[in-house]
Amino acid sequence: MLYQSTRGNSPQASFSEILLGGLASDGGLYLPIEYPQITAVQLNSWRQLSYADLAFEIIQLYCDDIPANDLKGLIKKTYTSAVYCNGRSADRADDITPIHWLGLEGEQSRLGLLSLSNGPTLAFKDMAMQLLGNLFEYTLAKAKQDLNILGATSGDTGSAAEYAMRSKKGIRVFMLSPRGKMSAFQSAQMYSLQDANIFNLAVEGVFDDCQDMVKAVSNDLSFKAANRIGTVNSINWGRVMAQVIYYFKGYLLATQSSSEKISFTVPSGNFGNICAGHIARMMGLPIDQLVLATNENDVLDEFFKSGIYRTRKSSETLHTSSPSMDISKASNFERFIFDLLGKDGKRTAALFKQVETEGGFDLSKDPAFQRISEFGFRSGSSSHQNRLETIRDIDRRYGVMIDTHTADGVKVAREFLKPHSTMLVLETALPIKFGATIQEALGRPADCPTAFEGIERLPQRVVNMPVDVKKIQDFIEEHI
Ligand SMILES: *Cc1c(COP(=O)(O)O)cnc(C)c1O
């Protein structure tokens, strides 16, 4: 399988060649030249497979330059119930991503949560990041190289990356986070890690300061090359690929035969998670509706409703109670536009140049946008008030506590329930990560999985940093 850039102006590359990189040289994102097609017969034959075996079947279609036995070993090591046992369905940890059925709503529609937050950091980002950790370690060892991952986080990404890379050979993580701006639980998750290859840098500033410094270091090409700096941001193809698997698993758990169709609702920020759903659908998975849910930062909802993509300046991004979706420019969106335009790299390049110069583009009159319903997308948004009401309602009606991002999903999913159908909402995090809003909604603290009780009291390992690129660079050089 070869990969091409969405801007059509980079050489094609293999899986291993793009695994450790970010953008293609022309500024585009990598996608496979074609999506492997899965027949109904093949899909049925996967019904009995464990999550790891299913993952192997799907990943080997995309990755043909790692020997099959090695790949299988890495996947088995990643998707084991010992790693995904922290969620509410711990008794079904063997499924890795079990469905938690809520009940029947509307006209006999089944509404369920696809539990993706059972991993070490209690958010869905573990699903892909854990695999990346194992793939990176393997690939680096083969090439006799090492890698220094530099990232900025406002919470979920940083902790998922650290827990995936901790104690991995050949890898160090330097993670910038805004000091005092994350929830106590999220800070404790990251800062309590004692692994020698993990460096937490608490910046005296906001998340944008952290992100700007990462960009500045990445643009310093000689520093980057001399210190083997890499990233694990959400444009990484391996992350998208790993997320395709749970759409298949969710489908197989929810259906009896492969003639059934089901719908998914996805709380979205950078369009990574739902992009994987789009790819699963392009591979032939019988998905009816793919519903995109945003919070008040509704750039993507606006696009799917109107055809107009209008990014916001980062200073205009609203700080909401579903903070992992506070995004004004969705980094994976280009992958979908490329497919929507019939894989026209030239046009995709022109449109995303226009995003840089004019802040967006307008496809409302374009024939491609007229056909967008063929891709199954629907969209909606929600507010803080909606979140509070949804968290309360799901708690009262079903006795289930959901987090703020999942609540955005449930709110929007309910607007698209068809009679006698099945809708799965992707559970993107557990409520304990966003405890303040749970307290506000329910008047009681969020449930804490036993393994995490008292995490806020563990000793922390973190270094304070001013907003100063040179100081960050010095720190990296001193610690590699
Ligand atoms: C990252 C994240 C999202 C957004 O996912 P994207 O892939 O960026 O669309 C939603 N919810 C939670 C809890 C997250 O951590």
Coordinates of C-alpha atoms and ligand atoms in Angstrom, one line a residue, residues 124-125 156 267-273 324-325 405 428-429, ligand 1:
F124 CA -10.3 7.7 23.4
K125 CA -6.9 9.0 22.3
D156 CA -6.0 14.7 26.7
P267 CA -17.8 14.5 19.3
S268 CA -15.4 16.3 17.0
G269 CA -12.5 18.8 17.3
N270 CA -9.7 18.2 14.8
F271 CA -11.8 15.9 12.7
G272 CA -9.5 12.9 13.4
N273 CA -11.9 10.6 15.1
S324 CA -10.8 19.1 23.9
M325 CA -13.2 20.3 21.1
H405 CA -17.7 15.8 25.2
T428 CA -14.5 10.1 24.0
A429 CA -13.6 10.5 27.7
Ligands
LIG1 C1 -9.5 14.9 21.3 C2 -10.8 14.8 21.8 C3 -12.0 15.0 21.0 C4 -11.9 15.5 19.6 O1 -11.4 14.5 18.7 P1 -10.9 14.8 17.2 O2 -10.2 13.6 16.7 O3 -9.9 15.9 17.4 O4 -12.0 15.3 16.4 C5 -13.2 14.9 21.6 N1 -13.4 14.5 22.9 C6 -12.3 14.3 23.7 C7 -12.5 13.9 25.1 C8 -11.0 14.4 23.2 O5 -9.9 14.2 24.0

